[in-house]
């Protein structure tokens, strides 16, 4: 079949009415023929703007040209020079606002489906036993990485490729950070995709020690002064949830999105054969409009609830990916936009019975550049509910900063670091959500990559 150079090769997905009742992956991805067809749309630009749109600067035309020729193993090795998590990025990165937004094809048609091609290559490599190339020898220097999320795994992988002896310390019992506890199974399978990506990092020589809480089991100062680590990278993420401060938030049936998703993803609450249940709720409201809100809402739907997303701005301001909003709508989630909660209603047993909300309209732009939501007097109404999930963002846990000498934080408890990830303590670097607050997987990976290069330069000059 002839390929339309102005339109993407369609990607297969589960039907909405089917996937709304299971936790299997929504997007089914390309097969080899579809991937090669889509790859023919790439113009292989000499000055490829797509690369500048990628936070980890993957040679996008380079790997796509290999796909075009059917050389998938070679395509994987091209990607692996730049990224330790291609199967993850191909699924959850906002390509539409990054590499694909820069694609020349997008000027007069649809941009090349870079993310879906990256996913295909990574999945093919996993299924065919192709592994990334590691360092030929060690350089005798040790680096500790705190946290095994996207920032930590990226930093560790890049340093291992340069010959460093790297140990990751992870607080939870499974590696992966937000990839394991935050993103639902239907978007990012754990036992195949995440586990495989983590294993690939370990195959580079990286050690991962789980159930180690830095700040309690040991400290960064002890790692450097007593255990012989020459440098430390902090990629501990941002795990403290935010709430609105409205009446009723302490009721039974009010969750942070972090707790709700962790119970379902890491503790397998959605599976009948796991003894880690969560009160699913039959009428659920998720407050917020980001990707985490979409994940929580779509999880609640799959657990059997009628679900509302309550967001105080309009659809145009929703921070979630367009694809995630589209999938949520297809699955039957109701969007109450320009709506803000004012109180969670509670019965005499402390259980949620509803949520009072008020309608909003958009006024003048605020400090973020978005139009400020303003309440419409007299527009209050009540949603009948038994569960409320707050998805309003997160902040870093202060445990590490409070137990490390010379490590400064800002007023949001985020670590202070320069553009290369160097903190206020010599030899200690940081990146990802621990520095920026909650952001995307790929931005955390970019920070991990930048810090790895800076650590290499720092230790090479000692």
Tab-separated table of C-alpha atoms in Angstrom:
chain	number	residue	atom	x	y	z
A	1	UNK	CA	0.000	0.000	0.000
A	2	UNK	CA	1.326	3.445	-0.947
A	3	UNK	CA	2.219	5.672	2.000
A	4	UNK	CA	0.571	9.100	2.229
A	5	UNK	CA	3.513	11.397	2.931
A	6	UNK	CA	1.240	13.970	4.557
A	7	UNK	CA	-0.509	11.627	7.003
A	8	UNK	CA	0.814	9.303	9.689
A	9	UNK	CA	0.478	5.573	9.448
A	10	UNK	CA	-2.348	4.915	11.945
A	11	UNK	CA	-1.436	3.150	15.183
A	12	UNK	CA	-3.594	0.333	16.516
A	13	UNK	CA	-5.384	0.721	19.873
A	14	UNK	CA	-7.814	-1.216	22.028
A	15	UNK	CA	-11.407	-0.164	21.482
A	16	UNK	CA	-12.514	2.348	24.124
A	17	UNK	CA	-15.446	0.298	25.389
A	18	UNK	CA	-13.146	-2.720	25.829
A	19	UNK	CA	-10.098	-1.063	27.399
A	20	UNK	CA	-12.236	0.849	29.921
A	21	UNK	CA	-12.709	-2.484	31.712
A	22	UNK	CA	-9.139	-3.801	31.737
A	23	UNK	CA	-5.615	-2.736	32.667
A	24	UNK	CA	-3.993	-3.952	29.447
A	25	UNK	CA	-2.038	-1.472	27.358
A	26	UNK	CA	-4.242	0.911	25.361
A	27	UNK	CA	-1.891	1.573	22.457
A	28	UNK	CA	-0.781	-1.560	20.601
A	29	UNK	CA	2.024	0.095	18.647
A	30	UNK	CA	3.376	-0.498	15.142
A	31	UNK	CA	4.433	-3.790	13.623
A	32	UNK	CA	7.563	-3.866	11.462
A	33	UNK	CA	5.778	-3.153	8.180
A	34	UNK	CA	3.885	-0.207	9.681
A	35	UNK	CA	7.067	1.164	11.277
A	36	UNK	CA	9.022	0.950	8.017
A	37	UNK	CA	6.174	2.665	6.175
A	38	UNK	CA	6.046	5.484	8.722
A	39	UNK	CA	9.849	5.813	8.595
A	40	UNK	CA	9.690	6.522	4.846
A	41	UNK	CA	7.942	9.798	5.686
A	42	UNK	CA	11.083	11.143	7.395
A	43	UNK	CA	12.958	13.673	5.231
A	44	UNK	CA	16.279	12.925	6.996
A	45	UNK	CA	16.911	16.657	7.363
A	46	UNK	CA	20.556	17.721	7.414
A	47	UNK	CA	19.881	20.275	10.170
A	48	UNK	CA	17.328	18.178	12.020
A	49	UNK	CA	15.147	20.413	14.181
A	50	UNK	CA	13.592	17.351	15.830
A	51	UNK	CA	16.868	16.673	17.650
A	52	UNK	CA	16.799	20.132	19.236
A	53	UNK	CA	13.282	19.378	20.481
A	54	UNK	CA	14.421	16.223	22.303
A	55	UNK	CA	15.637	16.795	25.892
A	56	UNK	CA	18.140	13.929	25.522
A	57	UNK	CA	19.145	14.874	21.944
A	58	UNK	CA	18.546	11.486	20.303
A	59	UNK	CA	19.826	11.241	16.716
A	60	UNK	CA	16.276	10.942	15.422
A	61	UNK	CA	16.965	10.947	11.671
A	62	UNK	CA	19.788	8.469	12.314
A	63	UNK	CA	17.605	5.853	13.988
A	64	UNK	CA	14.652	6.396	11.644
A	65	UNK	CA	16.859	5.883	8.585
A	66	UNK	CA	17.826	2.471	9.994
A	67	UNK	CA	14.146	1.609	10.531
A	68	UNK	CA	13.439	2.639	6.952
A	69	UNK	CA	15.941	0.012	5.790
A	70	UNK	CA	14.598	-2.631	8.177
A	71	UNK	CA	17.776	-2.561	10.331
A	72	UNK	CA	16.000	-2.464	13.670
A	73	UNK	CA	18.937	-3.677	15.798
A	74	UNK	CA	21.075	-0.888	14.358
A	75	UNK	CA	18.286	1.619	15.034
A	76	UNK	CA	18.225	0.494	18.670
A	77	UNK	CA	21.969	1.008	19.076
A	78	UNK	CA	21.635	4.544	17.681
A	79	UNK	CA	18.928	5.368	20.236
A	80	UNK	CA	20.828	3.663	23.076
A	81	UNK	CA	23.770	6.044	22.676
A	82	UNK	CA	21.475	8.805	23.911
A	83	UNK	CA	18.687	7.194	25.961
A	84	UNK	CA	18.568	4.444	28.582
A	85	UNK	CA	14.748	4.288	28.531
A	86	UNK	CA	13.513	4.236	24.919
A	87	UNK	CA	10.562	1.896	25.503
A	88	UNK	CA	9.378	4.220	28.277
A	89	UNK	CA	9.906	7.420	26.281
A	90	UNK	CA	8.141	5.978	23.259
A	91	UNK	CA	5.057	5.583	25.444
A	92	UNK	CA	4.881	8.505	27.851
A	93	UNK	CA	6.921	11.403	26.442
A	94	UNK	CA	4.970	14.423	25.148
A	95	UNK	CA	6.501	14.157	21.672
A	96	UNK	CA	3.753	16.364	20.268
A	97	UNK	CA	5.233	19.363	22.099
A	98	UNK	CA	8.899	18.367	21.701
A	99	UNK	CA	10.552	16.482	18.817
A	100	UNK	CA	7.407	16.075	16.720
A	101	UNK	CA	6.540	19.757	17.190
A	102	UNK	CA	9.792	20.587	15.348
A	103	UNK	CA	9.296	18.071	12.498
A	104	UNK	CA	9.361	19.684	9.027
A	105	UNK	CA	6.700	17.224	7.862
A	106	UNK	CA	4.333	18.905	10.291
A	107	UNK	CA	4.367	22.193	8.369
A	108	UNK	CA	2.159	20.927	5.536
A	109	UNK	CA	0.868	17.701	7.049
A	110	UNK	CA	1.235	15.493	10.097
A	111	UNK	CA	4.688	15.197	11.705
A	112	UNK	CA	6.509	11.886	11.624
A	113	UNK	CA	5.340	9.641	14.483
A	114	UNK	CA	8.737	9.729	16.200
A	115	UNK	CA	7.492	8.439	19.553
A	116	UNK	CA	5.719	5.421	18.096
A	117	UNK	CA	8.825	4.561	16.039
A	118	UNK	CA	11.034	4.791	19.136
A	119	UNK	CA	8.610	2.521	20.980
A	120	UNK	CA	8.623	-0.010	18.130
A	121	UNK	CA	12.429	-0.133	18.028
A	122	UNK	CA	12.742	-0.566	21.795
A	123	UNK	CA	10.037	-3.253	21.926
A	124	UNK	CA	11.612	-5.122	18.993
A	125	UNK	CA	14.996	-5.034	20.756
A	126	UNK	CA	13.478	-6.420	23.971
A	127	UNK	CA	11.634	-9.191	22.146
A	128	UNK	CA	14.751	-10.132	20.168
A	129	UNK	CA	17.299	-9.964	22.997
A	130	UNK	CA	19.214	-6.924	21.720
A	131	UNK	CA	21.019	-5.051	24.526
A	132	UNK	CA	22.702	-1.615	24.704
A	133	UNK	CA	26.477	-1.512	24.503
A	134	UNK	CA	28.337	-0.820	27.755
A	135	UNK	CA	31.813	0.397	28.687
A	136	UNK	CA	34.797	-1.771	27.774
A	137	UNK	CA	36.509	-1.139	31.136
A	138	UNK	CA	35.981	0.543	34.519
A	139	UNK	CA	37.817	3.734	35.518
A	140	UNK	CA	37.953	2.937	39.254
A	141	UNK	CA	35.691	5.774	40.404
A	142	UNK	CA	32.429	5.328	42.320
A	143	UNK	CA	29.204	7.308	41.993
A	144	UNK	CA	26.077	6.928	44.123
A	145	UNK	CA	22.678	7.675	42.591
A	146	UNK	CA	19.720	8.375	44.890
A	147	UNK	CA	16.463	7.196	43.349
A	148	UNK	CA	15.772	4.807	40.488
A	149	UNK	CA	13.280	6.935	38.586
A	150	UNK	CA	13.905	8.340	35.099
A	151	UNK	CA	16.512	10.885	36.258
A	152	UNK	CA	18.449	8.349	38.334
A	153	UNK	CA	18.341	5.559	35.756
A	154	UNK	CA	19.482	7.922	33.004
A	155	UNK	CA	22.341	9.367	35.044
A	156	UNK	CA	23.430	5.891	36.176
A	157	UNK	CA	23.277	4.462	32.659
A	158	UNK	CA	25.297	7.302	31.135
A	159	UNK	CA	27.962	7.103	33.838
A	160	UNK	CA	28.197	3.302	33.531
A	161	UNK	CA	28.792	3.688	29.785
A	162	UNK	CA	31.722	5.958	30.686
A	163	UNK	CA	33.252	3.314	32.959
A	164	UNK	CA	32.111	4.446	36.398
A	165	UNK	CA	31.115	2.027	39.153
A	166	UNK	CA	27.547	3.152	39.880
A	167	UNK	CA	25.208	2.134	42.696
A	168	UNK	CA	21.580	3.242	42.782
A	169	UNK	CA	19.859	3.468	46.174
A	170	UNK	CA	16.065	3.095	45.945
A	171	UNK	CA	13.712	3.635	48.901
A	172	UNK	CA	10.956	1.317	47.644
A	173	UNK	CA	11.044	-2.420	47.068
A	174	UNK	CA	10.899	-2.151	43.259
A	175	UNK	CA	13.130	-0.028	41.035
A	176	UNK	CA	11.666	2.418	38.553
A	177	UNK	CA	10.461	5.331	40.659
A	178	UNK	CA	7.458	7.068	39.124
A	179	UNK	CA	7.625	4.614	36.209
A	180	UNK	CA	6.667	1.862	38.671
A	181	UNK	CA	4.375	3.597	41.164
A	182	UNK	CA	2.939	6.560	39.252
A	183	UNK	CA	2.072	5.651	35.666
A	184	UNK	CA	-0.700	3.054	35.272
A	185	UNK	CA	-0.235	-0.375	33.741
A	186	UNK	CA	-2.468	0.495	30.762
A	187	UNK	CA	-0.019	3.215	29.745
A	188	UNK	CA	3.245	1.618	30.840
A	189	UNK	CA	3.407	-2.143	31.535
A	190	UNK	CA	5.609	-2.918	34.545
A	191	UNK	CA	6.663	-6.567	34.165
A	192	UNK	CA	7.674	-6.168	30.538
A	193	UNK	CA	8.589	-2.579	29.673
A	194	UNK	CA	9.755	-1.055	32.987
A	195	UNK	CA	11.444	-4.209	34.276
A	196	UNK	CA	13.272	-4.642	30.972
A	197	UNK	CA	14.522	-1.056	30.911
A	198	UNK	CA	15.763	-1.361	34.501
A	199	UNK	CA	17.460	-4.659	33.623
A	200	UNK	CA	19.216	-3.018	30.666
A	201	UNK	CA	20.670	-0.391	33.021
A	202	UNK	CA	21.832	-3.174	35.362
A	203	UNK	CA	23.407	-4.963	32.393
A	204	UNK	CA	25.624	-1.906	31.932
A	205	UNK	CA	27.105	-2.741	35.349
A	206	UNK	CA	24.898	-0.585	37.551
A	207	UNK	CA	24.054	-2.002	40.998
A	208	UNK	CA	20.605	-1.290	42.437
A	209	UNK	CA	19.982	-1.548	46.179
A	210	UNK	CA	16.281	-1.352	47.054
A	211	UNK	CA	14.648	-0.651	50.444
A	212	UNK	CA	17.320	1.916	51.278
A	213	UNK	CA	15.973	5.255	52.507
A	214	UNK	CA	18.707	7.851	52.226
A	215	UNK	CA	18.418	10.090	55.268
A	216	UNK	CA	17.467	7.161	57.495
A	217	UNK	CA	19.416	4.001	56.575
A	218	UNK	CA	22.420	6.132	55.677
A	219	UNK	CA	23.155	9.690	54.605
A	220	UNK	CA	24.846	11.311	51.632
A	221	UNK	CA	27.634	12.499	53.911
A	222	UNK	CA	28.235	8.908	55.032
A	223	UNK	CA	28.208	7.654	51.446
A	224	UNK	CA	30.961	10.105	50.550
A	225	UNK	CA	32.995	10.116	53.770
A	226	UNK	CA	32.729	6.465	54.859
A	227	UNK	CA	31.746	4.389	51.826
A	228	UNK	CA	34.113	5.911	49.303
A	229	UNK	CA	31.737	7.379	46.731
A	230	UNK	CA	33.452	10.124	44.727
A	231	UNK	CA	30.225	11.866	43.691
A	232	UNK	CA	26.480	11.614	44.297
A	233	UNK	CA	23.496	12.291	42.063
A	234	UNK	CA	20.124	12.975	43.716
A	235	UNK	CA	17.161	11.949	41.581
A	236	UNK	CA	14.717	11.315	44.415
A	237	UNK	CA	11.721	12.899	42.709
A	238	UNK	CA	8.851	14.787	44.308
A	239	UNK	CA	6.621	12.533	46.349
A	240	UNK	CA	4.820	14.817	48.809
A	241	UNK	CA	1.261	15.523	47.616
A	242	UNK	CA	-0.460	18.892	47.727
A	243	UNK	CA	-4.011	19.494	48.920
A	244	UNK	CA	-6.419	22.417	48.559
A	245	UNK	CA	-6.958	23.162	52.232
A	246	UNK	CA	-10.754	23.038	51.943
A	247	UNK	CA	-13.118	21.610	54.587
A	248	UNK	CA	-13.538	17.834	54.533
A	249	UNK	CA	-10.137	16.919	53.068
A	250	UNK	CA	-9.365	14.593	55.997
A	251	UNK	CA	-12.445	12.428	55.409
A	252	UNK	CA	-12.448	8.717	54.635
A	253	UNK	CA	-12.460	8.441	50.865
A	254	UNK	CA	-10.135	11.379	50.118
A	255	UNK	CA	-6.860	10.310	48.530
A	256	UNK	CA	-3.844	11.994	47.050
A	257	UNK	CA	-3.272	10.818	43.507
A	258	UNK	CA	0.145	9.577	44.682
A	259	UNK	CA	-1.363	7.189	47.215
A	260	UNK	CA	-4.137	6.057	44.894
A	261	UNK	CA	-1.802	5.302	41.987
A	262	UNK	CA	0.912	3.748	44.166
A	263	UNK	CA	-1.576	1.320	45.664
A	264	UNK	CA	-2.783	0.328	42.238
A	265	UNK	CA	0.518	0.275	40.369
A	266	UNK	CA	3.215	-0.792	42.822
A	267	UNK	CA	0.985	-2.690	45.268
A	268	UNK	CA	-1.265	-4.193	42.544
A	269	UNK	CA	-4.543	-3.190	44.233
A	270	UNK	CA	-6.357	-3.703	40.932
A	271	UNK	CA	-5.556	-7.429	40.952
A	272	UNK	CA	-7.738	-9.913	42.834
A	273	UNK	CA	-4.759	-12.153	43.601
A	274	UNK	CA	-2.972	-9.394	45.603
A	275	UNK	CA	-3.899	-8.710	49.229
A	276	UNK	CA	-3.455	-4.944	48.903
A	277	UNK	CA	-6.953	-3.614	48.185
A	278	UNK	CA	-8.063	-0.013	47.974
A	279	UNK	CA	-11.580	1.355	48.394
A	280	UNK	CA	-12.319	1.940	44.745
A	281	UNK	CA	-15.439	4.031	45.087
A	282	UNK	CA	-18.444	4.067	42.768
A	283	UNK	CA	-18.709	7.833	42.265
A	284	UNK	CA	-15.286	9.448	42.021
A	285	UNK	CA	-14.072	12.993	41.387
A	286	UNK	CA	-10.466	13.696	40.457
A	287	UNK	CA	-9.414	17.287	41.117
A	288	UNK	CA	-6.768	18.531	38.673
A	289	UNK	CA	-6.037	18.549	34.963
A	290	UNK	CA	-2.549	17.139	34.436
A	291	UNK	CA	-1.360	13.733	33.281
A	292	UNK	CA	-1.521	12.430	36.861
A	293	UNK	CA	-5.168	13.469	37.059
A	294	UNK	CA	-5.884	11.588	33.818
A	295	UNK	CA	-4.043	8.525	35.145
A	296	UNK	CA	-5.995	8.561	38.416
A	297	UNK	CA	-9.327	9.085	36.662
A	298	UNK	CA	-8.765	6.324	34.111
A	299	UNK	CA	-7.637	3.984	36.899
A	300	UNK	CA	-10.789	4.698	38.927
A	301	UNK	CA	-12.886	4.050	35.821
A	302	UNK	CA	-11.275	0.645	35.374
A	303	UNK	CA	-12.027	-0.142	39.014
A	304	UNK	CA	-15.720	0.303	38.259
A	305	UNK	CA	-16.457	3.941	39.117
A	306	UNK	CA	-18.337	6.734	37.411
A	307	UNK	CA	-15.632	9.407	37.189
A	308	UNK	CA	-15.584	13.198	36.943
A	309	UNK	CA	-12.492	15.310	36.361
A	310	UNK	CA	-12.901	18.676	38.087
A	311	UNK	CA	-10.623	21.414	36.716
A	312	UNK	CA	-10.848	25.123	37.334
A	313	UNK	CA	-9.742	26.275	33.885
A	314	UNK	CA	-10.997	25.457	30.368
A	315	UNK	CA	-10.000	22.564	28.117
A	316	UNK	CA	-7.509	24.782	26.292
A	317	UNK	CA	-5.540	25.150	29.549
A	318	UNK	CA	-5.510	21.466	30.512
A	319	UNK	CA	-1.830	20.621	31.159
A	320	UNK	CA	-2.324	16.914	30.327
A	321	UNK	CA	-1.258	15.497	26.970
A	322	UNK	CA	-3.866	15.818	24.240
A	323	UNK	CA	-3.687	12.040	23.703
A	324	UNK	CA	-4.478	11.344	27.360
A	325	UNK	CA	-7.441	13.738	27.379
A	326	UNK	CA	-8.721	12.163	24.149
A	327	UNK	CA	-8.435	8.646	25.598
A	328	UNK	CA	-10.163	9.684	28.832
A	329	UNK	CA	-13.100	11.182	26.937
A	330	UNK	CA	-13.372	8.108	24.696
A	331	UNK	CA	-13.566	5.911	27.783
A	332	UNK	CA	-16.483	7.860	29.233
A	333	UNK	CA	-14.891	10.131	31.844
A	334	UNK	CA	-16.901	13.331	32.445
A	335	UNK	CA	-15.018	16.638	32.396
A	336	UNK	CA	-16.362	19.350	34.711
A	337	UNK	CA	-14.302	22.253	33.401
A	338	UNK	CA	-14.249	25.816	34.758
A	339	UNK	CA	-15.228	24.232	38.074
A	340	UNK	CA	-13.530	24.484	41.476
A	341	UNK	CA	-14.237	22.530	44.692
A	342	UNK	CA	-15.063	24.545	47.814
A	343	UNK	CA	-15.923	21.803	50.341
A	344	UNK	CA	-15.961	18.024	50.637
A	345	UNK	CA	-19.178	16.868	52.288
A	346	UNK	CA	-18.901	14.228	55.023
A	347	UNK	CA	-21.446	12.104	56.925
A	348	UNK	CA	-21.448	11.475	60.691
A	349	UNK	CA	-19.129	8.477	60.200
A	350	UNK	CA	-16.474	10.557	58.472
A	351	UNK	CA	-17.167	9.226	54.959
A	352	UNK	CA	-17.347	11.348	51.804
A	353	UNK	CA	-20.884	11.952	50.530
A	354	UNK	CA	-20.309	14.705	47.992
A	355	UNK	CA	-18.368	17.806	46.984
A	356	UNK	CA	-19.592	21.374	46.738
A	357	UNK	CA	-18.200	23.203	43.693
A	358	UNK	CA	-18.480	26.629	42.123
A	359	UNK	CA	-18.409	27.568	38.454
A	360	UNK	CA	-15.507	29.678	37.199
A	361	UNK	CA	-14.747	32.037	34.325
A	362	UNK	CA	-11.354	33.087	33.000
A	363	UNK	CA	-10.103	36.560	33.849
A	364	UNK	CA	-6.752	38.260	33.306
A	365	UNK	CA	-3.508	36.236	32.929
A	366	UNK	CA	-1.706	35.280	36.165
A	367	UNK	CA	2.036	34.864	36.785
A	368	UNK	CA	2.088	31.629	34.759
A	369	UNK	CA	0.719	33.436	31.699
A	370	UNK	CA	-2.584	31.564	31.847
A	371	UNK	CA	-5.850	33.410	32.391
A	372	UNK	CA	-6.765	33.428	36.067
A	373	UNK	CA	-9.950	31.537	37.034
A	374	UNK	CA	-12.517	33.756	38.772
A	375	UNK	CA	-15.535	32.485	40.708
A	376	UNK	CA	-19.038	33.168	39.367
A	377	UNK	CA	-21.172	34.254	42.363
A	378	UNK	CA	-24.237	32.136	42.988
A	379	UNK	CA	-23.109	29.251	40.759
A	380	UNK	CA	-22.492	26.675	43.520
A	381	UNK	CA	-23.635	23.112	42.987
A	382	UNK	CA	-23.011	19.704	44.575
A	383	UNK	CA	-21.591	16.506	43.078
A	384	UNK	CA	-22.768	13.304	44.785
A	385	UNK	CA	-19.577	11.296	45.488
A	386	UNK	CA	-18.013	8.682	47.706
A	387	UNK	CA	-14.355	9.264	46.708
A	388	UNK	CA	-12.234	12.333	45.936
A	389	UNK	CA	-8.715	12.105	44.490
A	390	UNK	CA	-6.524	15.203	44.686
A	391	UNK	CA	-4.118	15.492	41.736
A	392	UNK	CA	-2.732	18.971	42.352
A	393	UNK	CA	0.992	18.355	42.039
A	394	UNK	CA	3.724	17.292	44.428
A	395	UNK	CA	6.784	18.618	46.254
A	396	UNK	CA	10.126	16.980	47.137
A	397	UNK	CA	10.470	15.191	50.467
A	398	UNK	CA	12.806	17.258	52.712
A	399	UNK	CA	14.391	14.148	54.278
A	400	UNK	CA	17.536	14.188	52.125
A	401	UNK	CA	18.154	17.922	52.334
A	402	UNK	CA	17.603	17.964	56.097
A	403	UNK	CA	20.172	15.203	56.691
A	404	UNK	CA	22.906	16.485	54.360
A	405	UNK	CA	25.364	19.206	55.367
A	406	UNK	CA	25.625	22.119	52.943
A	407	UNK	CA	22.695	21.160	50.705
A	408	UNK	CA	20.421	24.149	50.092
A	409	UNK	CA	16.752	24.130	49.097
A	410	UNK	CA	14.414	26.881	47.919
A	411	UNK	CA	11.086	27.907	49.468
A	412	UNK	CA	9.326	24.990	47.698
A	413	UNK	CA	11.791	22.516	49.296
A	414	UNK	CA	13.331	21.838	45.854
A	415	UNK	CA	17.099	21.349	45.793
A	416	UNK	CA	19.101	24.316	44.550
A	417	UNK	CA	21.212	23.287	41.532
A	418	UNK	CA	22.812	25.072	38.586
A	419	UNK	CA	22.212	24.358	34.895
A	420	UNK	CA	24.578	21.367	35.065
A	421	UNK	CA	22.923	19.881	38.140
A	422	UNK	CA	25.641	20.923	40.621
A	423	UNK	CA	24.169	21.578	44.065
A	424	UNK	CA	25.569	23.780	46.815
A	425	UNK	CA	27.541	20.804	48.181
A	426	UNK	CA	30.717	19.875	46.302
A	427	UNK	CA	30.514	16.570	44.484
A	428	UNK	CA	26.741	16.344	44.855
A	429	UNK	CA	24.504	16.816	41.819
A	430	UNK	CA	20.742	16.706	41.431
A	431	UNK	CA	18.101	16.706	38.741
A	432	UNK	CA	14.517	15.931	37.817
A	433	UNK	CA	11.544	16.587	40.095
A	434	UNK	CA	13.808	16.951	43.152
A	435	UNK	CA	15.010	20.206	41.580
A	436	UNK	CA	12.121	21.387	39.420
A	437	UNK	CA	9.115	20.003	41.261
A	438	UNK	CA	6.749	17.657	39.437
A	439	UNK	CA	7.475	17.610	35.678
A	440	UNK	CA	7.707	15.063	32.847
A	441	UNK	CA	9.677	11.828	32.542
A	442	UNK	CA	11.718	13.097	29.604
A	443	UNK	CA	12.692	16.342	31.355
A	444	UNK	CA	13.907	14.280	34.309
A	445	UNK	CA	15.896	12.123	31.898
A	446	UNK	CA	17.402	15.226	30.326
A	447	UNK	CA	18.472	16.446	33.757
A	448	UNK	CA	20.011	13.070	34.565
A	449	UNK	CA	21.929	13.115	31.296
A	450	UNK	CA	23.212	16.651	31.874
A	451	UNK	CA	24.316	15.794	35.410
A	452	UNK	CA	26.118	12.644	34.238
A	453	UNK	CA	28.209	14.722	31.832
A	454	UNK	CA	28.950	17.241	34.583
A	455	UNK	CA	29.924	14.515	37.066
A	456	UNK	CA	32.237	12.980	34.471
A	457	UNK	CA	33.916	16.335	33.918
A	458	UNK	CA	34.178	16.970	37.667
A	459	UNK	CA	35.760	13.585	38.449
A	460	UNK	CA	38.019	13.648	35.391
A	461	UNK	CA	39.612	16.828	36.699
A	462	UNK	CA	40.276	15.502	40.215
